[in-house]
């Protein structure tokens, strides 16, 4: 979105006036300033219409080099012409500095690169690093390019931590289930539903433009928790049917249908809480939209 520069030298053209010479010719500072301003023009010049197309017109008459400034006429009479070079010395210089930027004790020029609000920080940072590698090869002698801070590093670490927490949470849930159920087959069924359901949730998330970030991964962790809760309720109903003497197929069908409405209702209450967050506006909506969609879809 923008690149802000701090430190270094800000170039300017300096016109150092000989005040004695100026007074001797009967001129003042304002005469010199008016002459320079009148000859250095870059301003709108209206519009030009041509068969439905509107062109913006600008008046471009800016100075290209120091010699043009020196030859600028300040006053013209019948027998004489007074130019800037007759009154002042024109040279390249730099503005007075209000701040100095240093890195590692050495003076530096800092570039602060800011992304657009709708873009992914990790993707933008990766693209910038690719460009910086090419720019570094073009630097002159004595110049070094160094990344001082990269917000994507912290975001990437946070995403990795949330991803690890979600995976670890799923594994712990499976271990706890096995500890209580003592049934490898039943535990395996629930363990299988976790990755299948998460992968299935990626389809609507991709369609909604939700990327894997801290908020969406947190939503997936919540979704896995709800999934395990519902699986335990359904599995318990099936186990009771099996203990009553029903075969596996009948127990699965009747047990699931017995608690199906309750499980769907409990899940929909969670969706009813998170889904309206999608319609929030402002900063809160931007922060929690991904999480709300992920919880609802998962």
JSON list of N, CA and C in Angstrom, two decimals, residues 12-64:
[
{"chain": "A", "resi": 12, "resn": "UNK", "atom": "N", "xyz": [17.34, 18.97, -2.44]},
{"chain": "A", "resi": 12, "resn": "UNK", "atom": "CA", "xyz": [16.64, 20.18, -2.82]},
{"chain": "A", "resi": 12, "resn": "UNK", "atom": "C", "xyz": [17.61, 21.07, -3.62]},
{"chain": "A", "resi": 13, "resn": "UNK", "atom": "N", "xyz": [17.04, 21.98, -4.37]},
{"chain": "A", "resi": 13, "resn": "UNK", "atom": "CA", "xyz": [17.82, 22.96, -5.12]},
{"chain": "A", "resi": 13, "resn": "UNK", "atom": "C", "xyz": [17.87, 24.24, -4.28]},
{"chain": "A", "resi": 14, "resn": "UNK", "atom": "N", "xyz": [19.09, 24.70, -4.00]},
{"chain": "A", "resi": 14, "resn": "UNK", "atom": "CA", "xyz": [19.28, 25.87, -3.14]},
{"chain": "A", "resi": 14, "resn": "UNK", "atom": "C", "xyz": [19.68, 27.08, -4.00]},
{"chain": "A", "resi": 15, "resn": "UNK", "atom": "N", "xyz": [18.98, 28.17, -3.76]},
{"chain": "A", "resi": 15, "resn": "UNK", "atom": "CA", "xyz": [19.29, 29.44, -4.44]},
{"chain": "A", "resi": 15, "resn": "UNK", "atom": "C", "xyz": [19.78, 30.41, -3.37]},
{"chain": "A", "resi": 16, "resn": "UNK", "atom": "N", "xyz": [21.10, 30.62, -3.32]},
{"chain": "A", "resi": 16, "resn": "UNK", "atom": "CA", "xyz": [21.69, 31.49, -2.31]},
{"chain": "A", "resi": 16, "resn": "UNK", "atom": "C", "xyz": [21.86, 32.90, -2.90]},
{"chain": "A", "resi": 17, "resn": "UNK", "atom": "N", "xyz": [21.10, 33.83, -2.36]},
{"chain": "A", "resi": 17, "resn": "UNK", "atom": "CA", "xyz": [20.99, 35.18, -2.95]},
{"chain": "A", "resi": 17, "resn": "UNK", "atom": "C", "xyz": [22.10, 36.08, -2.43]},
{"chain": "A", "resi": 18, "resn": "UNK", "atom": "N", "xyz": [22.64, 36.89, -3.36]},
{"chain": "A", "resi": 18, "resn": "UNK", "atom": "CA", "xyz": [23.56, 37.98, -3.00]},
{"chain": "A", "resi": 18, "resn": "UNK", "atom": "C", "xyz": [22.70, 39.20, -2.73]},
{"chain": "A", "resi": 19, "resn": "UNK", "atom": "N", "xyz": [22.47, 39.49, -1.47]},
{"chain": "A", "resi": 19, "resn": "UNK", "atom": "CA", "xyz": [21.52, 40.55, -1.10]},
{"chain": "A", "resi": 19, "resn": "UNK", "atom": "C", "xyz": [22.01, 41.93, -1.55]},
{"chain": "A", "resi": 20, "resn": "UNK", "atom": "N", "xyz": [23.33, 42.17, -1.52]},
{"chain": "A", "resi": 20, "resn": "UNK", "atom": "CA", "xyz": [23.85, 43.47, -1.97]},
{"chain": "A", "resi": 20, "resn": "UNK", "atom": "C", "xyz": [23.56, 43.67, -3.45]},
{"chain": "A", "resi": 21, "resn": "UNK", "atom": "N", "xyz": [23.80, 42.64, -4.25]},
{"chain": "A", "resi": 21, "resn": "UNK", "atom": "CA", "xyz": [23.53, 42.72, -5.68]},
{"chain": "A", "resi": 21, "resn": "UNK", "atom": "C", "xyz": [22.04, 42.92, -5.94]},
{"chain": "A", "resi": 22, "resn": "UNK", "atom": "N", "xyz": [21.21, 42.22, -5.16]},
{"chain": "A", "resi": 22, "resn": "UNK", "atom": "CA", "xyz": [19.75, 42.33, -5.31]},
{"chain": "A", "resi": 22, "resn": "UNK", "atom": "C", "xyz": [19.30, 43.74, -5.04]},
{"chain": "A", "resi": 23, "resn": "UNK", "atom": "N", "xyz": [19.81, 44.35, -3.96]},
{"chain": "A", "resi": 23, "resn": "UNK", "atom": "CA", "xyz": [19.42, 45.72, -3.60]},
{"chain": "A", "resi": 23, "resn": "UNK", "atom": "C", "xyz": [19.93, 46.73, -4.61]},
{"chain": "A", "resi": 24, "resn": "UNK", "atom": "N", "xyz": [21.14, 46.48, -5.15]},
{"chain": "A", "resi": 24, "resn": "UNK", "atom": "CA", "xyz": [21.70, 47.41, -6.11]},
{"chain": "A", "resi": 24, "resn": "UNK", "atom": "C", "xyz": [20.88, 47.50, -7.39]},
{"chain": "A", "resi": 25, "resn": "UNK", "atom": "N", "xyz": [20.23, 46.40, -7.75]},
{"chain": "A", "resi": 25, "resn": "UNK", "atom": "CA", "xyz": [19.39, 46.37, -8.95]},
{"chain": "A", "resi": 25, "resn": "UNK", "atom": "C", "xyz": [17.95, 46.77, -8.68]},
{"chain": "A", "resi": 26, "resn": "UNK", "atom": "N", "xyz": [17.65, 47.12, -7.42]},
{"chain": "A", "resi": 26, "resn": "UNK", "atom": "CA", "xyz": [16.30, 47.57, -7.09]},
{"chain": "A", "resi": 26, "resn": "UNK", "atom": "C", "xyz": [15.28, 46.45, -7.03]},
{"chain": "A", "resi": 27, "resn": "UNK", "atom": "N", "xyz": [15.75, 45.26, -6.70]},
{"chain": "A", "resi": 27, "resn": "UNK", "atom": "CA", "xyz": [14.85, 44.11, -6.59]},
{"chain": "A", "resi": 27, "resn": "UNK", "atom": "C", "xyz": [14.82, 43.62, -5.15]},
{"chain": "A", "resi": 28, "resn": "UNK", "atom": "N", "xyz": [13.84, 42.77, -4.86]},
{"chain": "A", "resi": 28, "resn": "UNK", "atom": "CA", "xyz": [13.78, 42.16, -3.52]},
{"chain": "A", "resi": 28, "resn": "UNK", "atom": "C", "xyz": [13.55, 40.65, -3.66]},
{"chain": "A", "resi": 29, "resn": "UNK", "atom": "N", "xyz": [13.50, 39.97, -2.51]},
{"chain": "A", "resi": 29, "resn": "UNK", "atom": "CA", "xyz": [13.35, 38.50, -2.50]},
{"chain": "A", "resi": 29, "resn": "UNK", "atom": "C", "xyz": [12.07, 38.05, -3.18]},
{"chain": "A", "resi": 30, "resn": "UNK", "atom": "N", "xyz": [11.01, 38.85, -3.01]},
{"chain": "A", "resi": 30, "resn": "UNK", "atom": "CA", "xyz": [9.73, 38.44, -3.57]},
{"chain": "A", "resi": 30, "resn": "UNK", "atom": "C", "xyz": [9.76, 38.45, -5.10]},
{"chain": "A", "resi": 31, "resn": "UNK", "atom": "N", "xyz": [10.52, 39.42, -5.68]},
{"chain": "A", "resi": 31, "resn": "UNK", "atom": "CA", "xyz": [10.64, 39.45, -7.14]},
{"chain": "A", "resi": 31, "resn": "UNK", "atom": "C", "xyz": [11.31, 38.16, -7.64]},
{"chain": "A", "resi": 32, "resn": "UNK", "atom": "N", "xyz": [12.36, 37.75, -6.94]},
{"chain": "A", "resi": 32, "resn": "UNK", "atom": "CA", "xyz": [13.06, 36.53, -7.34]},
{"chain": "A", "resi": 32, "resn": "UNK", "atom": "C", "xyz": [12.17, 35.30, -7.16]},
{"chain": "A", "resi": 33, "resn": "UNK", "atom": "N", "xyz": [11.44, 35.23, -6.05]},
{"chain": "A", "resi": 33, "resn": "UNK", "atom": "CA", "xyz": [10.55, 34.09, -5.80]},
{"chain": "A", "resi": 33, "resn": "UNK", "atom": "C", "xyz": [9.43, 34.03, -6.84]},
{"chain": "A", "resi": 34, "resn": "UNK", "atom": "N", "xyz": [8.87, 35.19, -7.19]},
{"chain": "A", "resi": 34, "resn": "UNK", "atom": "CA", "xyz": [7.79, 35.21, -8.19]},
{"chain": "A", "resi": 34, "resn": "UNK", "atom": "C", "xyz": [8.27, 34.74, -9.55]},
{"chain": "A", "resi": 35, "resn": "UNK", "atom": "N", "xyz": [9.51, 35.12, -9.92]},
{"chain": "A", "resi": 35, "resn": "UNK", "atom": "CA", "xyz": [10.04, 34.72, -11.22]},
{"chain": "A", "resi": 35, "resn": "UNK", "atom": "C", "xyz": [10.24, 33.21, -11.29]},
{"chain": "A", "resi": 36, "resn": "UNK", "atom": "N", "xyz": [10.80, 32.65, -10.22]},
{"chain": "A", "resi": 36, "resn": "UNK", "atom": "CA", "xyz": [11.01, 31.20, -10.20]},
{"chain": "A", "resi": 36, "resn": "UNK", "atom": "C", "xyz": [9.69, 30.45, -10.21]},
{"chain": "A", "resi": 37, "resn": "UNK", "atom": "N", "xyz": [8.72, 30.94, -9.45]},
{"chain": "A", "resi": 37, "resn": "UNK", "atom": "CA", "xyz": [7.42, 30.26, -9.39]},
{"chain": "A", "resi": 37, "resn": "UNK", "atom": "C", "xyz": [6.69, 30.32, -10.72]},
{"chain": "A", "resi": 38, "resn": "UNK", "atom": "N", "xyz": [6.80, 31.46, -11.41]},
{"chain": "A", "resi": 38, "resn": "UNK", "atom": "CA", "xyz": [6.10, 31.61, -12.69]},
{"chain": "A", "resi": 38, "resn": "UNK", "atom": "C", "xyz": [6.69, 30.71, -13.78]},
{"chain": "A", "resi": 39, "resn": "UNK", "atom": "N", "xyz": [8.00, 30.42, -13.69]},
{"chain": "A", "resi": 39, "resn": "UNK", "atom": "CA", "xyz": [8.66, 29.62, -14.72]},
{"chain": "A", "resi": 39, "resn": "UNK", "atom": "C", "xyz": [8.67, 28.13, -14.40]},
{"chain": "A", "resi": 40, "resn": "UNK", "atom": "N", "xyz": [8.30, 27.76, -13.21]},
{"chain": "A", "resi": 40, "resn": "UNK", "atom": "CA", "xyz": [8.29, 26.34, -12.81]},
{"chain": "A", "resi": 40, "resn": "UNK", "atom": "C", "xyz": [6.84, 25.92, -12.58]},
{"chain": "A", "resi": 41, "resn": "UNK", "atom": "N", "xyz": [6.19, 25.48, -13.64]},
{"chain": "A", "resi": 41, "resn": "UNK", "atom": "CA", "xyz": [4.73, 25.30, -13.62]},
{"chain": "A", "resi": 41, "resn": "UNK", "atom": "C", "xyz": [4.38, 23.83, -13.82]},
{"chain": "A", "resi": 42, "resn": "UNK", "atom": "N", "xyz": [3.49, 23.33, -12.99]},
{"chain": "A", "resi": 42, "resn": "UNK", "atom": "CA", "xyz": [2.90, 22.00, -13.15]},
{"chain": "A", "resi": 42, "resn": "UNK", "atom": "C", "xyz": [1.53, 22.06, -12.51]},
{"chain": "A", "resi": 43, "resn": "UNK", "atom": "N", "xyz": [0.52, 22.37, -13.32]},
{"chain": "A", "resi": 43, "resn": "UNK", "atom": "CA", "xyz": [-0.81, 22.56, -12.74]},
{"chain": "A", "resi": 43, "resn": "UNK", "atom": "C", "xyz": [-1.88, 22.08, -13.73]},
{"chain": "A", "resi": 44, "resn": "UNK", "atom": "N", "xyz": [-3.10, 21.80, -13.23]},
{"chain": "A", "resi": 44, "resn": "UNK", "atom": "CA", "xyz": [-4.18, 21.35, -14.12]},
{"chain": "A", "resi": 44, "resn": "UNK", "atom": "C", "xyz": [-4.51, 22.40, -15.16]},
{"chain": "A", "resi": 45, "resn": "UNK", "atom": "N", "xyz": [-4.80, 21.91, -16.38]},
{"chain": "A", "resi": 45, "resn": "UNK", "atom": "CA", "xyz": [-5.15, 22.82, -17.46]},
{"chain": "A", "resi": 45, "resn": "UNK", "atom": "C", "xyz": [-6.52, 22.57, -18.03]},
{"chain": "A", "resi": 46, "resn": "UNK", "atom": "N", "xyz": [-7.39, 21.90, -17.26]},
{"chain": "A", "resi": 46, "resn": "UNK", "atom": "CA", "xyz": [-8.75, 21.66, -17.72]},
{"chain": "A", "resi": 46, "resn": "UNK", "atom": "C", "xyz": [-8.91, 20.27, -18.32]},
{"chain": "A", "resi": 47, "resn": "UNK", "atom": "N", "xyz": [-9.93, 20.12, -19.18]},
{"chain": "A", "resi": 47, "resn": "UNK", "atom": "CA", "xyz": [-10.23, 18.83, -19.81]},
{"chain": "A", "resi": 47, "resn": "UNK", "atom": "C", "xyz": [-10.45, 19.02, -21.30]},
{"chain": "A", "resi": 48, "resn": "UNK", "atom": "N", "xyz": [-10.26, 17.90, -22.03]},
{"chain": "A", "resi": 48, "resn": "UNK", "atom": "CA", "xyz": [-10.48, 17.89, -23.47]},
{"chain": "A", "resi": 48, "resn": "UNK", "atom": "C", "xyz": [-11.38, 16.72, -23.80]},
{"chain": "A", "resi": 49, "resn": "UNK", "atom": "N", "xyz": [-12.51, 16.99, -24.44]},
{"chain": "A", "resi": 49, "resn": "UNK", "atom": "CA", "xyz": [-13.46, 15.94, -24.78]},
{"chain": "A", "resi": 49, "resn": "UNK", "atom": "C", "xyz": [-13.32, 15.57, -26.24]},
{"chain": "A", "resi": 50, "resn": "UNK", "atom": "N", "xyz": [-13.29, 14.25, -26.50]},
{"chain": "A", "resi": 50, "resn": "UNK", "atom": "CA", "xyz": [-13.16, 13.76, -27.86]},
{"chain": "A", "resi": 50, "resn": "UNK", "atom": "C", "xyz": [-13.97, 12.49, -28.02]},
{"chain": "A", "resi": 51, "resn": "UNK", "atom": "N", "xyz": [-15.14, 12.59, -28.66]},
{"chain": "A", "resi": 51, "resn": "UNK", "atom": "CA", "xyz": [-16.00, 11.45, -28.93]},
{"chain": "A", "resi": 51, "resn": "UNK", "atom": "C", "xyz": [-16.30, 10.65, -27.66]},
{"chain": "A", "resi": 52, "resn": "UNK", "atom": "N", "xyz": [-16.74, 11.34, -26.64]},
{"chain": "A", "resi": 52, "resn": "UNK", "atom": "CA", "xyz": [-17.14, 10.68, -25.41]},
{"chain": "A", "resi": 52, "resn": "UNK", "atom": "C", "xyz": [-16.01, 10.39, -24.45]},
{"chain": "A", "resi": 53, "resn": "UNK", "atom": "N", "xyz": [-14.77, 10.57, -24.87]},
{"chain": "A", "resi": 53, "resn": "UNK", "atom": "CA", "xyz": [-13.61, 10.36, -23.99]},
{"chain": "A", "resi": 53, "resn": "UNK", "atom": "C", "xyz": [-13.16, 11.70, -23.43]},
{"chain": "A", "resi": 54, "resn": "UNK", "atom": "N", "xyz": [-12.92, 11.74, -22.15]},
{"chain": "A", "resi": 54, "resn": "UNK", "atom": "CA", "xyz": [-12.49, 12.97, -21.49]},
{"chain": "A", "resi": 54, "resn": "UNK", "atom": "C", "xyz": [-11.02, 12.82, -21.09]},
{"chain": "A", "resi": 55, "resn": "UNK", "atom": "N", "xyz": [-10.18, 13.72, -21.60]},
{"chain": "A", "resi": 55, "resn": "UNK", "atom": "CA", "xyz": [-8.76, 13.72, -21.27]},
{"chain": "A", "resi": 55, "resn": "UNK", "atom": "C", "xyz": [-8.46, 14.86, -20.29]},
{"chain": "A", "resi": 56, "resn": "UNK", "atom": "N", "xyz": [-7.69, 14.54, -19.28]},
{"chain": "A", "resi": 56, "resn": "UNK", "atom": "CA", "xyz": [-7.24, 15.56, -18.34]},
{"chain": "A", "resi": 56, "resn": "UNK", "atom": "C", "xyz": [-5.99, 16.23, -18.90]},
{"chain": "A", "resi": 57, "resn": "UNK", "atom": "N", "xyz": [-5.98, 17.55, -18.91]},
{"chain": "A", "resi": 57, "resn": "UNK", "atom": "CA", "xyz": [-4.87, 18.31, -19.46]},
{"chain": "A", "resi": 57, "resn": "UNK", "atom": "C", "xyz": [-4.09, 18.96, -18.32]},
{"chain": "A", "resi": 58, "resn": "UNK", "atom": "N", "xyz": [-2.76, 18.85, -18.38]},
{"chain": "A", "resi": 58, "resn": "UNK", "atom": "CA", "xyz": [-1.89, 19.50, -17.40]},
{"chain": "A", "resi": 58, "resn": "UNK", "atom": "C", "xyz": [-0.88, 20.38, -18.11]},
{"chain": "A", "resi": 59, "resn": "UNK", "atom": "N", "xyz": [-0.55, 21.49, -17.47]},
{"chain": "A", "resi": 59, "resn": "UNK", "atom": "CA", "xyz": [0.48, 22.38, -17.97]},
{"chain": "A", "resi": 59, "resn": "UNK", "atom": "C", "xyz": [1.80, 22.00, -17.31]},
{"chain": "A", "resi": 60, "resn": "UNK", "atom": "N", "xyz": [2.72, 21.44, -18.10]},
{"chain": "A", "resi": 60, "resn": "UNK", "atom": "CA", "xyz": [4.00, 20.97, -17.59]},
{"chain": "A", "resi": 60, "resn": "UNK", "atom": "C", "xyz": [5.12, 21.86, -18.12]},
{"chain": "A", "resi": 61, "resn": "UNK", "atom": "N", "xyz": [5.72, 22.65, -17.26]},
{"chain": "A", "resi": 61, "resn": "UNK", "atom": "CA", "xyz": [6.84, 23.50, -17.64]},
{"chain": "A", "resi": 61, "resn": "UNK", "atom": "C", "xyz": [7.76, 23.62, -16.43]},
{"chain": "A", "resi": 62, "resn": "UNK", "atom": "N", "xyz": [8.27, 22.47, -15.98]},
{"chain": "A", "resi": 62, "resn": "UNK", "atom": "CA", "xyz": [9.12, 22.45, -14.80]},
{"chain": "A", "resi": 62, "resn": "UNK", "atom": "C", "xyz": [10.59, 22.52, -15.20]},
{"chain": "A", "resi": 63, "resn": "UNK", "atom": "N", "xyz": [11.40, 22.97, -14.27]},
{"chain": "A", "resi": 63, "resn": "UNK", "atom": "CA", "xyz": [12.84, 23.02, -14.50]},
{"chain": "A", "resi": 63, "resn": "UNK", "atom": "C", "xyz": [13.40, 21.60, -14.62]},
{"chain": "A", "resi": 64, "resn": "UNK", "atom": "N", "xyz": [14.29, 21.39, -15.60]},
{"chain": "A", "resi": 64, "resn": "UNK", "atom": "CA", "xyz": [14.92, 20.09, -15.78]},
{"chain": "A", "resi": 64, "resn": "UNK", "atom": "C", "xyz": [16.34, 20.04, -15.24]}
]
